[in-house]
Coordinates of C-alpha atoms in Angstrom, one line a residue:
M1 CA 133.6 84.9 189.0
S2 CA 131.8 83.9 192.0
T3 CA 133.5 83.4 195.6
L4 CA 133.1 80.6 197.5
L5 CA 131.3 81.6 200.9
D6 CA 129.9 80.4 203.8
D7 CA 126.2 80.5 204.8
T8 CA 127.4 83.0 207.7
T9 CA 128.8 85.6 205.3
T10 CA 125.3 86.7 204.6
P11 CA 125.1 90.6 205.3
G12 CA 123.5 91.6 208.7
T13 CA 120.5 94.1 208.6
A14 CA 120.8 97.6 210.4
G15 CA 121.7 97.1 214.0
T16 CA 123.0 93.5 213.6
P17 CA 126.6 93.3 213.0
A18 CA 127.4 90.7 209.9
P19 CA 128.9 87.3 211.1
A20 CA 132.7 87.3 210.7
K21 CA 133.6 85.4 207.0
K22 CA 134.6 82.3 208.4
G23 CA 137.5 81.9 205.6
P24 CA 140.1 79.4 205.3
R25 CA 142.2 78.3 208.4
D26 CA 145.8 79.0 209.0
G27 CA 147.9 76.5 206.8
A28 CA 145.0 75.5 204.7
F29 CA 147.2 75.5 201.6
G30 CA 150.2 74.2 203.4
N31 CA 153.5 76.0 201.9
A32 CA 152.1 77.7 199.1
R33 CA 152.2 81.7 199.2
A34 CA 150.0 82.9 196.6
L35 CA 148.5 82.5 193.2
A36 CA 151.0 83.9 190.5
C37 CA 150.1 84.7 187.0
R38 CA 152.0 82.8 184.6
E39 CA 152.2 85.5 182.2
C40 CA 153.2 88.7 184.4
G41 CA 154.3 87.4 187.8
H42 CA 151.7 89.3 189.6
E43 CA 150.6 87.6 192.7
V44 CA 147.1 87.4 194.3
E45 CA 145.7 85.8 197.3
L46 CA 145.1 82.3 197.8
G47 CA 141.5 81.6 196.6
P48 CA 138.9 80.5 194.4
S49 CA 140.4 83.0 191.3
Y50 CA 142.0 81.5 188.4
A51 CA 143.0 84.5 186.2
C52 CA 145.1 87.4 186.7
P53 CA 143.7 90.5 187.8
E54 CA 146.1 92.5 185.7
C55 CA 146.2 90.6 182.5
F56 CA 144.0 88.1 182.4
G57 CA 146.5 85.3 182.4
P58 CA 146.3 82.1 184.2
L59 CA 147.0 81.7 187.7
E60 CA 149.3 79.1 189.5
V61 CA 150.1 78.0 192.4
A62 CA 153.6 79.9 194.0
Y63 CA 155.1 78.4 197.2
D64 CA 157.9 79.2 199.8
F65 CA 159.1 75.7 200.1
P66 CA 160.9 74.4 203.2
A67 CA 163.7 72.0 202.7
V68 CA 162.7 68.5 202.1
T69 CA 164.5 65.3 202.4
R70 CA 164.2 62.1 200.6
E71 CA 163.8 60.6 203.8
E72 CA 160.6 62.3 204.8
I73 CA 159.1 61.7 201.7
A74 CA 159.3 57.8 201.8
A75 CA 158.2 57.9 205.6
G76 CA 154.8 59.1 204.2
P77 CA 151.7 57.1 203.0
R78 CA 152.1 55.5 199.7
N79 CA 149.8 57.8 197.9
I80 CA 150.1 61.5 196.6
W81 CA 150.3 62.6 200.3
R82 CA 153.5 61.5 201.1
Y83 CA 154.5 64.7 198.7
K84 CA 152.0 66.8 200.7
A85 CA 155.0 69.5 201.4
L86 CA 155.0 70.3 197.5
L87 CA 151.2 70.7 197.7
P88 CA 148.7 73.3 198.3
V89 CA 147.0 71.2 201.0
P90 CA 147.2 71.4 204.8
T91 CA 149.6 69.6 206.8
D92 CA 146.7 67.0 208.2
I93 CA 145.4 66.3 205.0
E94 CA 145.1 62.5 205.6
Q95 CA 142.7 63.1 208.5
S96 CA 139.8 64.3 205.5
P97 CA 138.2 61.7 203.9
N98 CA 139.3 61.4 200.0
T99 CA 139.9 58.6 197.6
E100 CA 143.6 58.3 198.4
P101 CA 145.1 58.3 194.8
G102 CA 148.6 58.1 193.8
F103 CA 152.0 56.0 194.2
T104 CA 150.8 53.9 190.9
R105 CA 153.1 51.8 189.6
L106 CA 155.9 52.1 187.1
L107 CA 156.5 49.0 184.9
E108 CA 159.6 48.5 182.9
A109 CA 158.4 47.4 179.4
K110 CA 160.8 45.4 178.1
N111 CA 158.3 43.7 175.3
L112 CA 157.3 47.1 174.3
A113 CA 160.6 48.1 174.1
R114 CA 161.9 45.3 172.2
E115 CA 158.9 45.8 170.0
L116 CA 159.9 49.4 169.0
G117 CA 163.5 49.2 169.6
I118 CA 164.1 51.1 172.3
D119 CA 167.0 50.7 174.7
R120 CA 164.9 51.0 177.9
L121 CA 161.3 52.0 178.5
W122 CA 159.0 52.4 181.3
V123 CA 155.0 52.7 181.7
K124 CA 153.6 54.9 184.2
D125 CA 150.2 53.4 184.5
D126 CA 147.7 55.4 186.3
S127 CA 144.8 53.0 185.0
T128 CA 145.2 51.6 188.8
N129 CA 143.8 54.8 190.7
P130 CA 140.3 54.5 192.5
T131 CA 138.6 55.5 189.3
N132 CA 141.1 54.0 187.0
S133 CA 142.6 57.2 185.6
F134 CA 145.1 60.1 186.9
K135 CA 142.3 62.5 187.4
D136 CA 142.0 61.3 190.7
R137 CA 145.6 62.8 191.5
V138 CA 144.0 66.5 190.6
V139 CA 140.8 65.9 192.1
A140 CA 142.1 65.2 195.4
C141 CA 144.0 68.4 195.4
A142 CA 141.1 70.1 194.2
L143 CA 138.6 68.5 197.0
S144 CA 141.1 70.1 199.3
A145 CA 140.8 73.3 198.3
A146 CA 137.2 73.1 198.2
R147 CA 136.9 72.2 201.9
E148 CA 139.5 75.1 202.9
L149 CA 137.1 77.4 201.0
D150 CA 133.7 76.2 202.3
A151 CA 132.1 75.1 198.9
K152 CA 128.9 73.9 199.0
V153 CA 128.7 71.9 195.7
F154 CA 131.6 70.2 193.8
A155 CA 131.6 70.3 190.6
C156 CA 133.2 70.0 186.9
P157 CA 132.8 70.0 183.3
S158 CA 134.5 66.5 181.9
T159 CA 135.3 64.4 178.7
G160 CA 134.5 61.5 181.1
N161 CA 137.7 60.5 183.2
L162 CA 137.4 63.9 185.4
A163 CA 133.7 63.1 185.7
N164 CA 134.2 59.4 187.4
A165 CA 136.8 61.3 189.9
V166 CA 134.9 64.0 190.8
A167 CA 131.7 62.0 191.4
A168 CA 133.7 59.4 193.6
A169 CA 135.6 61.8 195.4
G170 CA 132.7 63.9 196.4
A171 CA 130.6 60.5 197.4
R172 CA 133.4 60.0 199.9
A173 CA 133.8 63.4 201.0
G174 CA 129.9 63.8 201.9
I175 CA 129.8 67.2 199.5
P176 CA 126.8 67.2 197.0
T177 CA 128.2 66.8 193.4
V178 CA 127.4 67.9 189.9
V179 CA 128.7 66.8 187.0
F180 CA 128.6 68.0 183.5
I181 CA 129.4 65.9 180.5
P182 CA 128.8 66.1 176.7
S183 CA 126.0 64.0 175.5
N184 CA 127.7 61.8 173.3
L185 CA 130.5 60.5 175.6
E186 CA 131.2 56.9 175.9
T187 CA 128.5 54.8 178.0
P188 CA 131.0 53.2 180.6
K189 CA 132.4 56.7 181.8
K190 CA 128.9 57.8 182.2
V191 CA 127.8 54.9 184.4
N192 CA 131.3 55.4 186.3
S193 CA 129.9 58.6 187.2
A194 CA 126.2 58.2 187.6
V195 CA 127.1 55.3 190.2
F196 CA 128.4 58.0 192.5
T197 CA 126.4 61.0 192.0
E198 CA 122.6 61.4 191.1
K199 CA 123.4 64.8 189.4
L200 CA 125.1 63.9 186.0
V201 CA 124.0 66.3 183.7
A202 CA 124.5 65.4 180.0
V203 CA 124.8 68.5 177.8
D204 CA 124.3 68.5 174.1
G205 CA 127.4 69.7 172.7
N206 CA 131.4 69.3 173.1
Y207 CA 133.5 69.6 175.6
D208 CA 134.6 73.3 175.0
D209 CA 130.6 74.0 175.0
V210 CA 130.4 72.1 178.6
N211 CA 133.3 74.2 179.6
K212 CA 131.8 77.5 178.7
L213 CA 128.7 76.5 180.2
A214 CA 130.5 75.8 183.6
S215 CA 132.4 78.9 183.4
E216 CA 129.0 80.5 183.4
I217 CA 127.6 78.8 186.3
A218 CA 130.8 79.3 188.3
G219 CA 130.5 83.3 187.7
E220 CA 126.7 83.4 188.6
E221 CA 126.4 80.8 191.7
E222 CA 127.6 81.4 194.9
G223 CA 129.6 78.2 196.8
W224 CA 130.0 76.2 193.8
A225 CA 133.5 74.7 193.5
F226 CA 134.3 73.7 189.9
V227 CA 137.6 71.6 190.1
N228 CA 138.9 73.0 186.7
V229 CA 137.4 76.1 186.7
N230 CA 137.5 78.3 189.6
V231 CA 139.6 76.1 191.5
R232 CA 141.7 75.2 188.8
P233 CA 144.9 76.4 190.3
F234 CA 144.7 74.0 193.1
Y235 CA 143.3 71.1 190.8
A236 CA 146.2 71.5 188.2
E237 CA 149.1 70.9 190.9
G238 CA 147.8 67.4 191.5
S239 CA 149.5 66.5 188.2
K240 CA 152.7 67.1 189.8
T241 CA 152.7 64.2 191.8
L242 CA 153.3 61.8 188.5
G243 CA 156.5 63.7 188.0
Y244 CA 157.7 63.4 191.7
E245 CA 156.5 59.5 191.5
I246 CA 158.2 58.6 188.7
A247 CA 161.4 60.5 189.9
E248 CA 161.4 58.6 192.9
Q249 CA 160.6 55.3 191.5
L250 CA 163.5 55.6 189.1
G251 CA 165.6 55.5 192.5
W252 CA 165.4 59.4 193.0
R253 CA 166.5 60.5 189.0
L254 CA 164.7 61.9 186.0
P255 CA 164.2 59.7 182.7
D256 CA 165.7 61.3 179.7
Q257 CA 162.8 61.6 178.0
I258 CA 158.7 61.0 178.5
V259 CA 155.8 61.3 176.3
I260 CA 152.9 62.6 177.9
P261 CA 149.0 62.7 175.9
V262 CA 148.0 66.3 175.7
A263 CA 143.9 67.7 176.4
S264 CA 144.3 71.0 178.2
G265 CA 148.1 70.3 178.7
S266 CA 148.0 70.8 181.9
Q267 CA 149.1 67.4 182.9
L268 CA 152.4 67.9 180.5
T269 CA 153.4 71.1 182.1
K270 CA 152.7 70.0 185.8
V271 CA 155.1 67.4 185.1
D272 CA 157.6 69.4 183.9
K273 CA 156.9 72.0 187.0
A274 CA 157.5 69.0 189.5
F275 CA 160.8 68.0 187.7
Q276 CA 162.1 71.5 188.0
E277 CA 160.9 71.9 191.6
L278 CA 162.8 68.3 192.7
I279 CA 165.8 70.0 190.9
K280 CA 165.8 73.1 193.0
L281 CA 164.9 71.0 196.3
G282 CA 168.4 69.2 195.6
L283 CA 166.4 65.8 195.4
V284 CA 167.3 64.7 192.1
E285 CA 170.4 65.7 189.6
D286 CA 169.8 68.4 187.9
K287 CA 170.2 66.7 183.8
P288 CA 168.6 67.4 180.4
Y289 CA 165.4 65.7 180.2
K290 CA 163.0 66.0 176.8
V291 CA 159.0 66.3 177.0
Y292 CA 157.1 64.9 174.2
G293 CA 153.3 65.8 173.6
A294 CA 150.7 63.5 172.2
Q295 CA 147.5 64.3 170.7
A296 CA 144.9 62.4 168.5
A297 CA 144.8 64.1 164.6
G298 CA 141.2 64.5 165.1
C299 CA 142.0 67.0 167.8
S300 CA 145.3 68.0 167.4
P301 CA 145.4 71.7 167.3
V302 CA 148.9 71.9 169.9
S303 CA 150.6 69.6 167.1
V304 CA 149.5 71.5 164.2
A305 CA 151.1 74.8 165.9
Y306 CA 154.3 72.6 166.9
K307 CA 154.6 71.5 163.1
A308 CA 153.8 75.2 161.9
G309 CA 156.7 76.4 164.3
T310 CA 153.9 79.1 165.5
D311 CA 152.5 79.7 169.2
A312 CA 149.3 80.4 167.7
I313 CA 147.1 77.5 168.1
R314 CA 143.8 77.6 166.4
P315 CA 140.9 75.9 168.2
V316 CA 139.1 72.9 166.4
K317 CA 136.2 70.8 166.6
P318 CA 137.0 67.8 168.0
D319 CA 136.4 64.6 165.9
T320 CA 138.3 61.6 167.5
I321 CA 137.6 58.6 169.5
A322 CA 140.1 59.8 171.7
K323 CA 137.1 61.7 173.6
S324 CA 139.3 62.4 176.7
L325 CA 141.9 64.4 174.6
A326 CA 139.0 65.8 173.0
I327 CA 139.6 69.5 173.8
G328 CA 139.8 71.9 170.9
N329 CA 140.7 74.7 172.6
P330 CA 143.4 73.5 175.3
A331 CA 144.0 76.3 177.8
D332 CA 147.6 75.4 178.6
G333 CA 148.5 74.4 174.9
I334 CA 150.7 77.5 174.1
Y335 CA 152.8 76.4 177.4
V336 CA 152.8 72.8 176.2
L337 CA 154.6 74.4 173.0
D338 CA 157.2 76.2 175.5
V339 CA 157.8 72.9 177.5
C340 CA 158.2 70.7 174.3
R341 CA 160.5 72.9 172.7
R342 CA 162.5 74.2 175.8
T343 CA 163.5 70.6 176.5
G344 CA 164.1 69.5 172.8
G345 CA 160.9 67.2 172.6
A346 CA 158.2 67.2 170.4
V347 CA 154.2 67.0 169.8
E348 CA 152.9 64.6 167.4
D349 CA 149.6 63.1 166.6
I350 CA 148.1 59.9 165.0
T351 CA 145.0 59.0 163.2
D352 CA 142.1 57.0 165.2
D353 CA 143.2 53.7 163.7
E354 CA 146.8 54.1 165.0
V355 CA 145.4 55.1 168.4
R356 CA 143.4 51.4 168.2
D357 CA 146.5 49.4 166.6
A358 CA 148.7 51.1 169.7
I359 CA 146.0 50.1 172.4
V360 CA 146.4 46.5 171.2
L361 CA 150.1 46.7 170.8
L362 CA 150.3 47.7 174.7
A363 CA 147.9 45.1 175.5
R364 CA 149.5 42.2 174.1
T365 CA 153.3 43.2 175.1
E366 CA 152.6 44.3 178.4
G367 CA 149.1 42.9 179.3
I368 CA 148.2 46.5 180.0
F369 CA 144.4 47.7 178.5
T370 CA 144.8 51.6 178.3
E371 CA 141.8 53.7 177.5
T372 CA 142.3 55.8 173.8
A373 CA 144.2 58.6 175.7
G374 CA 146.6 56.0 176.4
G375 CA 146.6 54.6 173.1
T376 CA 147.3 57.9 171.6
T377 CA 150.3 58.3 173.7
V378 CA 151.7 54.7 173.1
G379 CA 150.9 55.1 169.0
V380 CA 152.8 58.7 169.1
L381 CA 155.5 57.0 171.2
K382 CA 155.7 54.5 168.0
K383 CA 155.5 57.3 165.7
L384 CA 158.3 59.4 167.3
V385 CA 160.7 56.5 167.0
E386 CA 159.9 55.4 163.1
S387 CA 160.2 58.8 162.2
G388 CA 163.8 59.6 164.3
Q389 CA 162.5 62.4 166.5
L390 CA 163.1 60.1 169.6
D391 CA 166.5 58.7 170.5
T392 CA 165.5 55.3 171.2
S393 CA 169.2 54.8 172.9
L394 CA 167.8 57.2 175.7
E395 CA 165.6 55.6 178.9
T396 CA 162.2 56.6 178.1
V397 CA 158.7 57.0 180.3
V398 CA 155.4 56.8 178.6
I399 CA 152.2 57.6 180.5
N400 CA 149.3 55.6 180.5
T401 CA 146.0 57.9 181.7
G402 CA 143.2 55.5 182.2
H403 CA 141.8 51.8 182.2
G404 CA 140.4 50.4 178.8
L405 CA 137.5 49.2 180.5
K406 CA 136.3 53.0 179.9
T407 CA 136.5 52.8 176.0
L408 CA 135.5 49.4 175.1
D409 CA 133.6 50.8 171.9
A410 CA 137.0 51.8 170.5
I411 CA 138.6 48.6 170.2
S412 CA 135.6 46.1 170.3
D413 CA 135.5 45.5 166.8
R414 CA 139.4 45.0 166.5
V415 CA 139.5 41.8 169.2
G416 CA 137.2 38.9 170.0
P417 CA 136.9 35.2 169.8
V418 CA 139.6 33.8 167.1
A419 CA 136.9 30.8 166.7
T420 CA 133.4 29.3 168.0
I421 CA 133.5 25.8 168.4
A422 CA 131.7 22.8 169.9
P423 CA 132.5 21.6 174.0
T424 CA 134.8 18.4 172.5
Y425 CA 138.0 17.9 172.0
D426 CA 137.4 16.8 168.3
A427 CA 136.1 20.2 167.6
F428 CA 138.9 22.2 169.2
A429 CA 141.6 19.7 167.2
A430 CA 139.4 20.5 164.1
S431 CA 139.9 24.2 164.6
G432 CA 143.4 24.5 163.7
I433 CA 143.8 26.8 167.0
V434 CA 147.3 25.6 167.5

């Protein structure tokens, strides 16, 4: 794997001392202590590493948290940096240009709750982030790490939403940005990236092919920060802010149940990590909660493993309209199984037709137009209720990860004008619309 070096780290010639490596400044990663292996616990220095040198397990950020109060958090900005003491970012993070995502609305969904027969239901609506998806959260943390590591290129492999977020964040930060996507991605997601960067690269293959290419480039090229490859441990921490916000917006308490979409699985595991951190810090009451994962049937390796009662996740070739969830070999799949089983939740999947139905259901009950990933999550919520896997008497939160304008093709043949009439009252009266 490459390291991210400043130009001044080029070794000197004989008799000429090599300039000292610039390296991260003091406090570059806030209260983060190290990168810790999720398998064996081995710790390594904070830097552009994502695999354990001892067992090759995935690394994540470990902290020495100070005492943090609700009042200190509430006094912060109305974006994810209000939780900066709990993230791998410097204390002056607000001074660096970023897209300032987060603190999106938590909407009580009374109409949808009534439709599904749930006593109390909330939608955490991340479609209102700067590029209209939750990916702005993770990219903001990755951008901070890339800066501190003196990255020269900001990059990612993506199924669409991440591409949009990286391209926008790179533009605002003034860092050269290269984004790699599958060539068959939805047109709106391509346009939403290309408008921010001239270096949008379409790759013939699915996301897993694109991700493999990105890993190879990260290993060969110096100075590239792939947000979800060589700075992945920092990037993933941004998803914790979803959990922090839900707890704060509920009045500093955890929900009884939460339904979260699963692509790589990182978001689900980090929301659980956020809940555990809030309990450990005494910011919320320690109480049971259940975590449910949602996949599309055309790419459901984690759901299949859950239903088979195994930890063996077999990679699949995705075939679903929910392209942002179309990761056939999910990196955090086994950890999703662990969280859902430990908390008493489940992992479920639905068909593409059920995804479309759920998009319309959410739109016509709550006025929220979700992308296909959100449709998958709402559809799985419905299926969990109908199958008796979800307790309808408990307070439930469902996450909407992105805006439906990004995936118009998926729903365009389901909705449209009810009639075409002449511009006269007689034509209206004769139409039988009302």
